[in-house]
C-alpha atoms as one frame of an Amber mdcrd trajectory, in Angstrom:
protein
   3.805  -1.486  10.595   2.090  -0.708  13.748   3.038  -0.100  17.382   1.122
  -0.293  21.121  -1.190   2.379  21.735  -0.738   5.258  24.161  -3.984   5.897
  26.174  -5.630   8.961  24.856  -8.940   8.775  26.266  -8.540  10.485  29.851
 -10.504   9.205  32.764 -12.291   6.576  30.246 -12.440   3.259  32.119 -13.318
   1.561  28.755 -13.286   1.969  25.057 -17.281   1.616  25.052 -17.284   4.223
  27.820 -15.185   6.450  25.708 -17.456   5.765  22.535 -20.775   6.940  24.960
 -19.245  10.169  25.545 -19.619  11.580  22.482 -16.531   9.465  21.112 -14.144
  11.120  23.281 -10.864  10.279  22.747 -11.449  10.485  18.772 -10.134  13.615
  16.612 -13.535  13.848  14.871 -14.288  16.685  12.970 -17.389  18.619  12.034
 -19.000  18.790   8.628 -22.171  18.219   7.000 -23.587  14.465   5.881 -22.938
  13.751   2.144 -25.324  13.634  -0.567 -26.602  10.169   0.400 -27.338  11.280
   3.875 -24.147   9.283   5.300 -21.641  11.509   7.842 -18.826  10.128   5.880
 -15.827   8.459   6.449 -14.550   7.123   9.735 -11.526   5.437  10.808 -10.498
   3.297  13.726  -6.443   3.272  14.741  -4.786   0.252  14.870  -2.112   0.092
  18.038  -0.267   3.287  17.926  -2.530   5.538  16.827  -2.220   8.852  15.315
   1.209  10.194  15.257   3.137   7.052  14.566   4.644   7.995  11.536   3.738
   5.274   9.594   0.763   2.816   9.239  -1.819   5.000  11.201  -0.626   8.550
   9.943  -0.876   6.700   6.394  -4.978   6.219   7.207  -5.660   9.562   8.441
  -3.820  11.291   5.388  -6.321   9.106   3.127  -9.183  10.498   5.784  -8.165
  14.225   5.202  -8.125  13.582   1.514 -11.874  12.339   1.258 -12.944  15.022
   4.034 -11.264  17.828   1.721 -12.590  16.199  -1.593 -16.321  15.339  -0.458
 -16.386  17.932   2.228 -18.099  15.733   5.041 -18.038  15.015   8.560 -15.356
  12.343   9.469 -13.973  10.783  12.465 -10.751   9.029  13.637 -10.683   7.207
  17.202  -7.776   5.892  18.947  -7.118   2.282  20.551  -6.723   2.040  24.236
  -4.581  -0.330  26.061  -5.568  -3.647  26.556  -8.508  -3.673  24.852 -10.607
  -6.355  23.475 -12.209  -7.665  20.709 -15.361  -6.915  22.003 -14.058  -3.242
  22.790 -13.126  -2.893  18.965 -16.271  -4.127  17.561 -18.178  -1.524  20.117
 -16.254   1.211  18.559 -16.908   0.293  15.205 -20.528  -0.212  15.949 -20.782
   3.202  17.830 -19.129   4.874  14.400 -22.036   2.711  11.989 -24.464   3.981
  14.492 -23.675   7.532  14.398 -24.112   7.183  10.358 -20.473   6.851   9.095
 -20.326   5.131   5.997 -17.483   3.739   5.471 -16.086   2.502   8.714 -12.378
   1.338   8.542 -10.566  -0.816  11.139  -6.691   0.030  10.519  -5.030  -3.088
  10.492  -5.234  -6.672  11.068  -6.108  -6.584  14.918  -9.664  -5.623  13.777
 -10.859  -8.708  11.690 -13.093 -10.236  14.180 -14.484  -6.674  15.284 -15.155
  -5.679  11.544 -16.751  -8.741  10.733 -18.918  -8.578  13.923 -19.886  -4.925
  13.179 -20.422  -5.697   9.589 -22.858  -8.262  10.308 -24.994  -5.850  12.509
 -24.968  -3.112  10.104 -25.413  -4.676   6.474 -26.116  -1.472   4.954 -22.920
   0.174   6.211 -19.647  -0.603   4.130 -16.932  -1.596   6.336 -13.033  -1.708
   5.236 -10.059  -3.377   7.362  -6.402  -2.851   6.287  -4.043  -5.678   6.209
  -6.681  -8.694   6.457  -7.924 -11.001   3.760  -9.707 -13.195   5.845 -13.446
 -11.388   6.011 -15.751 -12.731   3.456 -18.843 -10.407   4.167 -20.522  -8.649
   1.512 -20.458  -5.354   2.890 -16.434  -5.635   3.750 -13.498  -4.470   1.681
 -10.370  -6.611   2.784  -7.714  -3.712   1.724  -4.408  -5.585   1.687  -0.913
  -4.954  -0.370   1.765  -6.913  -1.938   4.339  -5.398   0.545   6.658  -8.476
  -0.641   7.079  -6.693  -3.951   8.185  -3.388  -2.623  10.194  -4.976   0.001
  11.674  -7.228  -3.285  13.050  -3.573  -4.655  14.118  -3.036  -1.126  16.540
  -5.940  -1.135  17.477  -4.779  -4.944  18.472  -1.818  -3.495  20.475  -2.694
  -0.568  22.445  -5.361  -2.582  23.280  -2.674  -5.209  24.134  -0.614  -2.253
  26.198  -2.404   0.333  30.261  -2.332   0.145  30.665  -5.029   2.967  28.360
  -7.626   1.215  26.448  -7.801   4.580  22.805  -6.585   4.928  19.975  -6.713
   7.896  16.475  -7.111   8.070  14.967  -6.121  11.429  10.944  -7.690  11.601
   9.036  -5.821  14.498   6.795  -8.868  15.250   7.098 -12.744  14.244   3.778
 -13.122  12.321   3.107 -14.080   8.978   2.196 -10.197   7.623   5.878  -9.254
   8.513   7.123 -12.849   6.603   6.064 -10.938   3.579   8.812  -8.169   4.210
  11.354 -10.476   5.149  10.535 -12.966   2.491  10.568  -9.992  -0.465  13.582
  -8.293   0.840  15.626 -11.626   0.794  14.700 -12.677  -2.416  15.282  -9.121
  -3.868  19.090  -9.242  -2.434  19.725 -12.803  -3.491  18.515 -12.398  -7.114
  20.802  -9.197  -7.337  24.307 -10.566  -5.683  23.931 -14.262  -4.367  27.294
 -13.220  -2.550  25.318 -10.616  -0.453  24.441 -12.384   2.961  21.454 -11.380
   4.877  21.182 -10.957   8.616  17.194 -11.602   9.934  16.083 -10.820  13.247
  12.542  -9.973  14.748  12.105  -7.972  17.928   8.953  -9.954  19.793   6.722
 -12.535  19.076   3.745 -10.778  19.807   2.969  -7.153  19.385   2.410  -6.967
  22.898   5.648  -7.265  23.957   6.697  -4.076  22.283   8.027  -5.370  18.667
   6.160  -2.513  16.812   6.446   0.249  19.443  10.111  -0.251  20.916  12.870
   1.841  19.403  15.127   0.871  21.882  14.877  -2.733  20.518  15.126  -1.235
  17.000  18.198   0.102  18.027  20.117  -2.595  19.637  19.107  -4.880  17.221
  20.381  -2.717  14.449  23.788  -2.124  16.270  24.134  -6.047  16.559  23.804
  -6.456  12.869  25.876  -3.643  12.038  28.469  -5.200  14.220  28.632  -8.387
  12.555  29.490  -5.768   9.309  25.815  -5.164   7.889  25.881  -1.394   6.375
  22.261  -1.468   4.867  19.370  -2.394   7.387  15.699  -2.745   6.747  13.084
  -2.365   9.242   9.509  -3.360   8.802   9.225  -2.697  12.864   6.693   0.375
  13.107   7.676   2.669  15.679  10.681   0.295  16.618  11.998   0.981  12.986
  12.783   4.471  14.414  15.600   2.934  16.534  16.953   1.376  13.784  17.242
   4.284  11.672  19.017   6.137  14.708  21.490   3.090  14.944  22.399   3.189
  10.953  22.890   6.874  11.353  24.941   6.731  14.240  27.304   4.155  12.978
  26.925   6.172   9.091  25.315   3.318   7.070  22.266   2.958   5.374  18.869
   2.249   6.505  15.584   1.622   4.527  12.219   2.589   5.657   8.873   1.148
   5.542   5.235   1.999   5.010   5.667   5.866   4.276   8.300   7.904   3.031
  10.495   8.093   6.344  13.133  10.211   4.588  10.213  12.868   4.889   8.840
  12.922   7.885   9.735  15.796  10.718  10.533  13.467  13.441  13.151  11.506
  11.675  14.530  14.745   9.718  18.054  14.423  11.649  18.433  10.982  10.509
  17.065  11.614   6.951  20.693  11.486   5.183  20.942   7.794   6.210  17.755
   6.799   4.774  18.513   5.262   1.566  14.755   4.498   0.598  11.497   3.609
   1.916   9.136   0.451   1.042   5.919   2.369   0.789   2.586   0.634   0.985
  -0.191   3.513   0.063  -2.817   2.833   3.186  -4.115   6.498   2.353  -4.993
   5.727  -1.220  -6.656   2.677  -0.020  -8.486   4.459   2.317  -9.493   7.324
   0.180 -10.851   5.040  -2.801 -12.908   3.026  -0.048 -14.425   6.049   0.576
 -14.675   7.525  -2.953 -16.444   4.246  -4.071 -19.040   4.489  -1.322 -19.404
   8.436  -2.420 -19.725   7.037  -5.893 -22.507   4.816  -5.111 -20.687   1.786
  -6.153 -18.632   0.473  -2.889 -15.690  -1.718  -2.965 -16.402  -4.755  -1.460
 -14.148  -8.237  -1.229 -10.441  -8.370  -1.407  -9.180  -5.097  -2.721  -4.993
  -5.435  -3.203  -2.462  -2.656  -3.927   0.610  -3.871  -5.565   3.200  -2.372
  -7.961   0.791  -2.859 -10.837  -1.606  -0.705  -9.439   1.006   1.899  -7.856
   0.464   1.274  -4.272   3.331  -0.203  -3.571   6.513   1.388  -4.364  10.081
   2.415  -3.543  10.412   6.305  -2.526  13.254   8.263  -4.217  13.441  11.515
  -1.676  17.231  11.007  -0.782  19.243  12.407  -4.019  21.627   9.933  -3.283
  19.265   7.180  -4.035  17.299   9.193  -6.892  20.469  10.335  -8.973  22.292
   6.905  -8.684  21.768   5.904 -12.486  23.003   2.362 -12.271  20.931   1.673
  -9.221  17.487   3.038 -10.437  17.820   0.786 -13.574  18.758  -2.222 -11.956
  15.078  -1.261  -9.599  13.402  -0.355 -12.872  14.096  -3.736 -14.412  12.915
  -5.600 -11.264  10.050  -3.879 -11.036   9.084  -4.370 -15.063   9.745  -8.300
 -14.402   7.727  -8.589 -11.325   4.606  -6.635 -13.012   5.142  -8.793 -16.293
   4.982 -12.111 -13.757   8.806 -13.017 -14.645   9.880 -12.682 -11.661   7.398
 -14.383  -8.876   8.124 -12.728  -5.473   7.485 -14.951  -2.449   5.448 -14.210
   0.529   6.817 -16.308   2.838
């Protein structure tokens, strides 16, 4: 999930200018080049930037792991408000020109930019998170089977509801978020056909704030709770924090997304209301691409994380969730059937 960016490059009129000013606006770190002369891993954040408690922060965690293990220089750059594909491409080109390898665009919005930059720097490995459309020999499409983790979230919701009504709040009405909705609804219905699912999207486009508006998320969740939903799953980036806040206020369950939101400091006062989170390991995907380059065998093409690889999962940090033997058995059974192919999870 992701949210609209805050402007972090003070005084810079455009992203291009920011890059020209020695990557101002980044939190690039000093260090040595790797054994092949590359500076190391660089990432360019999706809307929301670092500090979103979710998608971008997970990418940063992967960058930090690579930096620690390989001892090389890294860079991470923030987006700017209203930027174009050309601005994004210039950001990636600047990183490649400086010698960073691999260079990763965090989020599907980087598709055109990654494709353009990769064509200009064929010897640099590029990665893009959440997009599978780039068929270029030096690009790794880092994608996930979010619908599988969402199915398990649906199982958890169906087993935990007392009112027989649960909710889904999607940030933006786009195919990526449809995967979360489809998996969740299927998991609920397969577990208990009598449970009703209320589904709602906050906006039609990211520019309208669907991924960046806790107030919108809170209002949507309150509406579903008024209709008796006692478990609400949010796939809405920062807006999901509003969903969690509403659930805590009404003493019902929330299900988080992307990262283990039970453990996030910004949500600490609500954590007892976070049943679990449907996670995707963006950190692992980012780190693995860096390692593949370091090992001299760069990943390319579609690189998919799913339940079988362990890159999508449900968190079990909440003791009330982890210690519920019946619930855990239901989730274990569903997981095994998905991995074996007995259950085929819909993605739309």
